[in-house]
CSV table of C-alpha atoms in Angstrom, one decimal:
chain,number,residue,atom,x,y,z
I,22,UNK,CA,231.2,81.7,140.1
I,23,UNK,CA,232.8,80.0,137.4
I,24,UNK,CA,230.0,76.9,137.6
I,25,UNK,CA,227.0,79.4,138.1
I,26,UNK,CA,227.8,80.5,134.9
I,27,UNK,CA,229.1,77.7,132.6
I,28,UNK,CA,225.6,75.4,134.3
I,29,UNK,CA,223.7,78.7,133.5
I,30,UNK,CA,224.7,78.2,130.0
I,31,UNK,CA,224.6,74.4,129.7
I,32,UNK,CA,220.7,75.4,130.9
I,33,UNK,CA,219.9,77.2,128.2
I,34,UNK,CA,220.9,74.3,125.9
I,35,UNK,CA,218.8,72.1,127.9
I,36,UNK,CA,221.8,70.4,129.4
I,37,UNK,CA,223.6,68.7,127.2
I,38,UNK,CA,227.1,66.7,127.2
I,39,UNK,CA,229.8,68.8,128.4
I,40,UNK,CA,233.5,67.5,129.2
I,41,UNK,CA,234.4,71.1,131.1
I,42,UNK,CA,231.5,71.0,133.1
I,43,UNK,CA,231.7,67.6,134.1
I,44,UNK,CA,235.3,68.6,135.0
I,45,UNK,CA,234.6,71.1,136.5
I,46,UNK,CA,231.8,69.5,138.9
I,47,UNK,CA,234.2,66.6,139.7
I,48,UNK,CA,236.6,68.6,141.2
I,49,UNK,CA,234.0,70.4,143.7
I,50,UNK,CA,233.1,67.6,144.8
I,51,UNK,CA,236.0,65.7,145.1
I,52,UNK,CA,237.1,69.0,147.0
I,53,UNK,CA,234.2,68.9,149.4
I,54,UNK,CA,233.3,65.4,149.8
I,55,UNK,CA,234.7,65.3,153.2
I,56,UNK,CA,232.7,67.8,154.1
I,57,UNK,CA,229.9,66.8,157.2
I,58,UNK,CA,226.9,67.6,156.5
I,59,UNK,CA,226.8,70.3,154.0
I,60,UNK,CA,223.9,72.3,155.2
I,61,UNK,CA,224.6,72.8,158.8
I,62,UNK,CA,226.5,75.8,158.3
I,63,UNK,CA,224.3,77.4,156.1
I,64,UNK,CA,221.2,76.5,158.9
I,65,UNK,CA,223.8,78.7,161.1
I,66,UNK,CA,223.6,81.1,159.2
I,67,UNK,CA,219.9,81.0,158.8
I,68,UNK,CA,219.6,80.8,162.6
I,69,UNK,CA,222.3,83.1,163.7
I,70,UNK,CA,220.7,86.4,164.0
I,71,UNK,CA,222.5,89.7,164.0
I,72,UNK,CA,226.0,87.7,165.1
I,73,UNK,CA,225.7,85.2,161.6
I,74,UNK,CA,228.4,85.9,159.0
I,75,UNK,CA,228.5,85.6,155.3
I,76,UNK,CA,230.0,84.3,153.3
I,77,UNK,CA,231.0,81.3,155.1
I,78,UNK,CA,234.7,80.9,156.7
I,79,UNK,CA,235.4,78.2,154.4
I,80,UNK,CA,233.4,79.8,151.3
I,81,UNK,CA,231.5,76.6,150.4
I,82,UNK,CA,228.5,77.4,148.6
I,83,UNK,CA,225.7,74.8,149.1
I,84,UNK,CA,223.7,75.3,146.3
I,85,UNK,CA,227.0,75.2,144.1
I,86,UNK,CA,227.5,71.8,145.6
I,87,UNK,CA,224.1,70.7,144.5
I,88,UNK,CA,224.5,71.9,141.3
I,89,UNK,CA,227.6,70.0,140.6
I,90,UNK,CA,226.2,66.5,141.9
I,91,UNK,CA,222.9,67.1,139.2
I,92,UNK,CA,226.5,67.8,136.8
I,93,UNK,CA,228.1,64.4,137.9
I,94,UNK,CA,225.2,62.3,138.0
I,95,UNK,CA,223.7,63.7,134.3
I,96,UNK,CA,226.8,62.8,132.7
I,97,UNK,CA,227.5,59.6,134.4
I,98,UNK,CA,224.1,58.4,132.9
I,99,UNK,CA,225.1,59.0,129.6
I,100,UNK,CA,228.5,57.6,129.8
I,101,UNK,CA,228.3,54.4,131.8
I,102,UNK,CA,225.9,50.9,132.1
I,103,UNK,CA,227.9,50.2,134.6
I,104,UNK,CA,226.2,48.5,137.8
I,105,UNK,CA,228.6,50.0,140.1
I,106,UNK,CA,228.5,53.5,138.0
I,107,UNK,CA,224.4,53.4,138.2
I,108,UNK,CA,225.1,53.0,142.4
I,109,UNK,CA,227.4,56.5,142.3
I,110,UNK,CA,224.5,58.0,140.3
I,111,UNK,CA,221.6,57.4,142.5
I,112,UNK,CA,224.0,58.5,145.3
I,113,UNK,CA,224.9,61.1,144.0
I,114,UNK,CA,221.0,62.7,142.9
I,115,UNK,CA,220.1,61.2,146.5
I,116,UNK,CA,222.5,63.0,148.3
I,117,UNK,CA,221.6,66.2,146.1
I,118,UNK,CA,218.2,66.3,147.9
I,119,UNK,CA,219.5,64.9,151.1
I,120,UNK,CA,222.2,68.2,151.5
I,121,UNK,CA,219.6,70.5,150.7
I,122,UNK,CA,217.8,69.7,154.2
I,123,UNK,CA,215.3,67.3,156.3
I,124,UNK,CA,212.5,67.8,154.1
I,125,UNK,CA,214.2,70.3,151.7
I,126,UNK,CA,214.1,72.7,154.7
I,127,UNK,CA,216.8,74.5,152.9
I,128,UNK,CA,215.7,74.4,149.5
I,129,UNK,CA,215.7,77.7,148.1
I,130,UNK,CA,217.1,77.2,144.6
I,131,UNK,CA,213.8,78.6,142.7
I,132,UNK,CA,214.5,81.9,144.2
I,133,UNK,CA,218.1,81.2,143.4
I,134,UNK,CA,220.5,82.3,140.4
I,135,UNK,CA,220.9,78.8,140.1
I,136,UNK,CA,219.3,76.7,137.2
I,137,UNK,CA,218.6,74.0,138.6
I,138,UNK,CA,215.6,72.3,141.3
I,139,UNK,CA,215.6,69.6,143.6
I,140,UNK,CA,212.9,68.3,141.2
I,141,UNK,CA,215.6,67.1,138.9
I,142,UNK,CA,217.4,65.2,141.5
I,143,UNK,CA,214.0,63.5,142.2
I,144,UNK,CA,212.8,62.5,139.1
I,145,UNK,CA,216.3,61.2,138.1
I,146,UNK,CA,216.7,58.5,140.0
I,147,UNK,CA,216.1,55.1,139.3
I,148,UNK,CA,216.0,56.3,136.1
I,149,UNK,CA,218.2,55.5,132.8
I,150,UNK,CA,217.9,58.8,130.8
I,151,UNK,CA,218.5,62.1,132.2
I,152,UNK,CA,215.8,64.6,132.1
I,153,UNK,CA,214.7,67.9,133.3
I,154,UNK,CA,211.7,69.1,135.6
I,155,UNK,CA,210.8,71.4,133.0
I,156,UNK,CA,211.1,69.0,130.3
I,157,UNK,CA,208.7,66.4,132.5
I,158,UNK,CA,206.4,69.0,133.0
I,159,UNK,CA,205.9,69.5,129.6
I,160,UNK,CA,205.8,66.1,128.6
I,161,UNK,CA,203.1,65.0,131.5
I,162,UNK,CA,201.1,68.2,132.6
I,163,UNK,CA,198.8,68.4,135.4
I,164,UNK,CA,195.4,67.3,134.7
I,165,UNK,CA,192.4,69.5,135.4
I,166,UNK,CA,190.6,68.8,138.5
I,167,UNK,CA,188.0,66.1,138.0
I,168,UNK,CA,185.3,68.4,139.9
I,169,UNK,CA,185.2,71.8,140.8
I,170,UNK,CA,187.5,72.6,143.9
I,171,UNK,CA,184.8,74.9,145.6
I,172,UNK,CA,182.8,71.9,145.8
I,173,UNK,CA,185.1,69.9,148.1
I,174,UNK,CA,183.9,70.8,151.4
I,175,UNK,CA,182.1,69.2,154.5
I,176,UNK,CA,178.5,69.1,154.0
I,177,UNK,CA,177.3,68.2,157.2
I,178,UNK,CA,173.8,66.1,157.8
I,179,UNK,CA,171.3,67.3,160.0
I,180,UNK,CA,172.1,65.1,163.8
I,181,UNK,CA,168.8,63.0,162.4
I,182,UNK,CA,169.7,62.1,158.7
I,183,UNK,CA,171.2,58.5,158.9
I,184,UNK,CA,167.8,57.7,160.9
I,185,UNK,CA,165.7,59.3,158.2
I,186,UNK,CA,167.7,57.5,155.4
I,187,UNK,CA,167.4,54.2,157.2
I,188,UNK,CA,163.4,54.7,158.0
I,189,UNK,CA,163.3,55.3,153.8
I,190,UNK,CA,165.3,52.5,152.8
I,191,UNK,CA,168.5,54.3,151.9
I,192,UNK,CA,172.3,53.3,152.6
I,193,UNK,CA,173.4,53.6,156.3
I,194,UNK,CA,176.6,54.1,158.0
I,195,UNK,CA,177.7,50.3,159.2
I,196,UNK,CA,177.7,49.2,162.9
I,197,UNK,CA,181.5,48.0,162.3
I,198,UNK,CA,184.1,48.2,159.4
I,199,UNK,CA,187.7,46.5,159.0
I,200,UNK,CA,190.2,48.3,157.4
I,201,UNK,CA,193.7,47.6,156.4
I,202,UNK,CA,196.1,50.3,156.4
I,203,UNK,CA,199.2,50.6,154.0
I,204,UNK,CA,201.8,52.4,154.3
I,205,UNK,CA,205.6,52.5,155.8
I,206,UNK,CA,205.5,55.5,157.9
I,207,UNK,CA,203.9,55.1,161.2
I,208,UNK,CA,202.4,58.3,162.0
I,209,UNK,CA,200.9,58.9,158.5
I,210,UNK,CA,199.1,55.9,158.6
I,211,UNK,CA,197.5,56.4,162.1
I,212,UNK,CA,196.4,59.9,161.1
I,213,UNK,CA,193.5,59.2,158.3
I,214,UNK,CA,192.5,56.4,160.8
I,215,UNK,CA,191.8,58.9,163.6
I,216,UNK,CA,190.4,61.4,161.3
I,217,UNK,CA,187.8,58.7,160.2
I,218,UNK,CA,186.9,57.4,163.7
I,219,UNK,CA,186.6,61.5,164.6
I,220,UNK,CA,183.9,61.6,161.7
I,221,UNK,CA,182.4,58.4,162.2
I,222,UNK,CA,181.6,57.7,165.7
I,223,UNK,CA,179.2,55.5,165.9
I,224,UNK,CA,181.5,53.3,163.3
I,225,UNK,CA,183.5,50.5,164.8
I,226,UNK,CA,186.6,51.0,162.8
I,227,UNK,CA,189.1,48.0,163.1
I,228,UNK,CA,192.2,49.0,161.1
I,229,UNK,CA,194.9,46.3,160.8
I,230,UNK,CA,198.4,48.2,159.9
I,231,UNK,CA,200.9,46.8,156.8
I,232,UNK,CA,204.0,48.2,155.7
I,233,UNK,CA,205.9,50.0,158.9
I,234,UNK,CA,208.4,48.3,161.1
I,235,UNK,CA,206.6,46.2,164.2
I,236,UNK,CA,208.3,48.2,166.7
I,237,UNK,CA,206.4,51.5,165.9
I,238,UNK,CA,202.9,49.3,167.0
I,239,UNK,CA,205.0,48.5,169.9
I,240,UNK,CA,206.7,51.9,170.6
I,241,UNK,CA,203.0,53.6,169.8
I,242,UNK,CA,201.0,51.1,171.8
I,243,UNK,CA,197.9,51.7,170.1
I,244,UNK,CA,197.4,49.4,166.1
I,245,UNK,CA,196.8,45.8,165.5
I,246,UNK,CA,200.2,44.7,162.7
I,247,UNK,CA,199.3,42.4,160.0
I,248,UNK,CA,202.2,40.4,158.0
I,249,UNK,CA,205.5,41.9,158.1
I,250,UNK,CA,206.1,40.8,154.8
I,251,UNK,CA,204.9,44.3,153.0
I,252,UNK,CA,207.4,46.1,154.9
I,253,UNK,CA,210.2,43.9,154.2
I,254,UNK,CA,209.3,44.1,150.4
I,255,UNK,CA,209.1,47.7,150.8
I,256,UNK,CA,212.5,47.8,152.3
I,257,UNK,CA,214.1,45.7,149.9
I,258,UNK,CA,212.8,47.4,147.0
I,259,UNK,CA,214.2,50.9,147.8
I,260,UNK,CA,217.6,49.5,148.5
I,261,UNK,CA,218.1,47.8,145.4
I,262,UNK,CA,215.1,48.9,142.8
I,263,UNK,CA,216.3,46.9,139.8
I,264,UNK,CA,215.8,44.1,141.4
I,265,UNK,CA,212.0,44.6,141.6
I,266,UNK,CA,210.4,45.7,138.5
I,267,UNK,CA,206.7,46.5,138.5
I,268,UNK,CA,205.1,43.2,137.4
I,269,UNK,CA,207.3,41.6,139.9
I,270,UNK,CA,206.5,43.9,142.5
I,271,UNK,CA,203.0,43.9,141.7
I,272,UNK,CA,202.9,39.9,141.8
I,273,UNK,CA,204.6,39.9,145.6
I,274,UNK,CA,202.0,42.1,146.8
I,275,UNK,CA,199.4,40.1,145.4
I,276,UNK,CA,200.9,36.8,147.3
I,277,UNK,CA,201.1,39.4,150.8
I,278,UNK,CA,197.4,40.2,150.1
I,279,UNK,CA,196.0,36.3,149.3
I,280,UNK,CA,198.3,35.1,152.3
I,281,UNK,CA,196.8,37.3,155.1
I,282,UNK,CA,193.4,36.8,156.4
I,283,UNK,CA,193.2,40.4,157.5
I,284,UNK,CA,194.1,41.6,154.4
I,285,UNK,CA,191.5,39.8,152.3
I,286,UNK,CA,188.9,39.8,155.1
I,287,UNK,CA,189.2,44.0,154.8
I,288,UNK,CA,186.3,46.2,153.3
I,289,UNK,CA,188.2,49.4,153.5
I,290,UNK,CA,191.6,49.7,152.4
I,291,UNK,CA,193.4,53.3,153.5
I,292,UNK,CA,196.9,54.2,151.5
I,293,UNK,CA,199.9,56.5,152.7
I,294,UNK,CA,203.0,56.0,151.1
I,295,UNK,CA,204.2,54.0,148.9
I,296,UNK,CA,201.5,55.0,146.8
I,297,UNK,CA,203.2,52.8,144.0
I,298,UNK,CA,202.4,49.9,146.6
I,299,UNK,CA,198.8,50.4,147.0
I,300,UNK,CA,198.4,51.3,143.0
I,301,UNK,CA,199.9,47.9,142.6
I,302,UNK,CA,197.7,46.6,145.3
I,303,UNK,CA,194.4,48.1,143.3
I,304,UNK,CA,195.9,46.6,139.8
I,305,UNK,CA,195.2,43.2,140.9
I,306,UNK,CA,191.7,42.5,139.3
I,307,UNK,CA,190.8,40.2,142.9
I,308,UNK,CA,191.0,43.2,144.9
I,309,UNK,CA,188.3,45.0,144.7
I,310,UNK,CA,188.5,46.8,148.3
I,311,UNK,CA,187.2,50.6,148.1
């Protein structure tokens, strides 16, 4: 297609400025924008067996439609301060990664012709200059791993070990242990609880949840809910981001954590998502939680 190629080509220059391509990308999407949810038909086509047709009956190509929202969204950073133009552009990368499937289930743009990833959609936004995956790769590369990764496995004790240890003075597992959970998705922060009351039998874990919505501890039936206040912040903070810069964010949580009992009475804390939220939570020098 005419955009394949011309974003092929603005690729190899490392995306720069281009009026035709912008022009171009506008009027796809102003020509599909109607559209309900772009990926369905291709997850038809996926799913149809022998009967599926292709192309499409209406010839949209989804990955084309991606490919012109990166196109929209890259330029409008460059051309606008706009508060109302920033708004279209974290739409717009949003939506990007939203079309391509629950969980990018229908991601396949690395095995594509297309130049493009979902990775450039999520490392744009909330940002204010427009960069690419490859160029972030480059620019903040993996580390190496701190430790060898054959030596990350279960080494199991021998059924008497914690009685030997505790006859010779050593460290022993604790009778009880209160732990405060973060994180705003419900089943993700149940999990590593399970898992550690799995390994740890004979520990008494009390885990105290922050950060979901109270009606998944009603819904679940099964965790204690500290102060709603995390999740609210949480909330707010992905709805409008510029409204809560790091320091700031990093002060709120500090006022959550000094104004809950549970919180500061914890001597395990276990993180999900946000991450950003519990690194913010570990920057304050008070909190010394493992």
């Amino acid at each position: 297609s005419v955009l394949l190629d011309m974003l092929t080509e603005n690729a190899k220059q490392g995306f720069p400025l281009d009026a035709q391509l912008y022009q171009l990308a506008s009027e796809i999407l102003e020509r599909w924008q109607e559209k309900p949810y772009p990926p369905q038909d291709f997850f038809k086509y996926l799913c149809g067996g022998s009967e599926a047709q292709w192309p499409l009956l209406d010839r949209f190509c989804l990955f084309g439609f991606v490919g012109a929202l990166v196109v929209r969204s890259r330029h409008l950073m460059e051309l606008s301060d706009d508060p109302e133009i920033r708004k279209t552009v974290e739409m717009d990368f949003g939506y990007a990664t939203t079309v391509l499937g629950k969980e990018g289930s229908v991601d396949f743009l690395d095995s594509s012709p297309w130049p493009i990833s979902i990775l450039d959609a999520y490392i744009n936004i909330n940002e204010t200059e427009f960069t690419t995956y490859e160029r972030y790769k480059r620019e903040h590369p993996v580390p190496p791993p701190a430790v060898p990764l054959a030596s990350l496995h279960w080494q199991p004790h021998p059924p008497d070990a914690w009685s030997r240890r505790v006859a010779g003075g050593g460290r022993s597992m604790p009778a009880s242990l209160q732990a405060a959970v973060v994180g705003t998705h419900a089943t993700l922060s149940l999990e590593p609880v399970d898992m550690l009351r799995r390994f740890a039998r004979d520990v008494d874990l009390r885990a105290t949840f922050f950060g979901f919505e109270p009606r998944w501890c009603q819904i679940l039936g099964m965790c204690d809910q500290g102060t709603t206040a995390l999740s609210q912040l949480f909330k707010s903070a992905e709805k409008d981001p510029y409204r809560f810069p790091w320091a700031a964010m990093e002060q709120t949580i500090g006022e959550i954590y000094d104004g809950d009992e549970n919180f500061r009475r914890a001597e395990l804390l276990i993180c999900t998502e946000p991450l950003a939220g519990c690194l913010m939570l570990r920057c304050d020098g008070g909190h010394a939680t493992p």
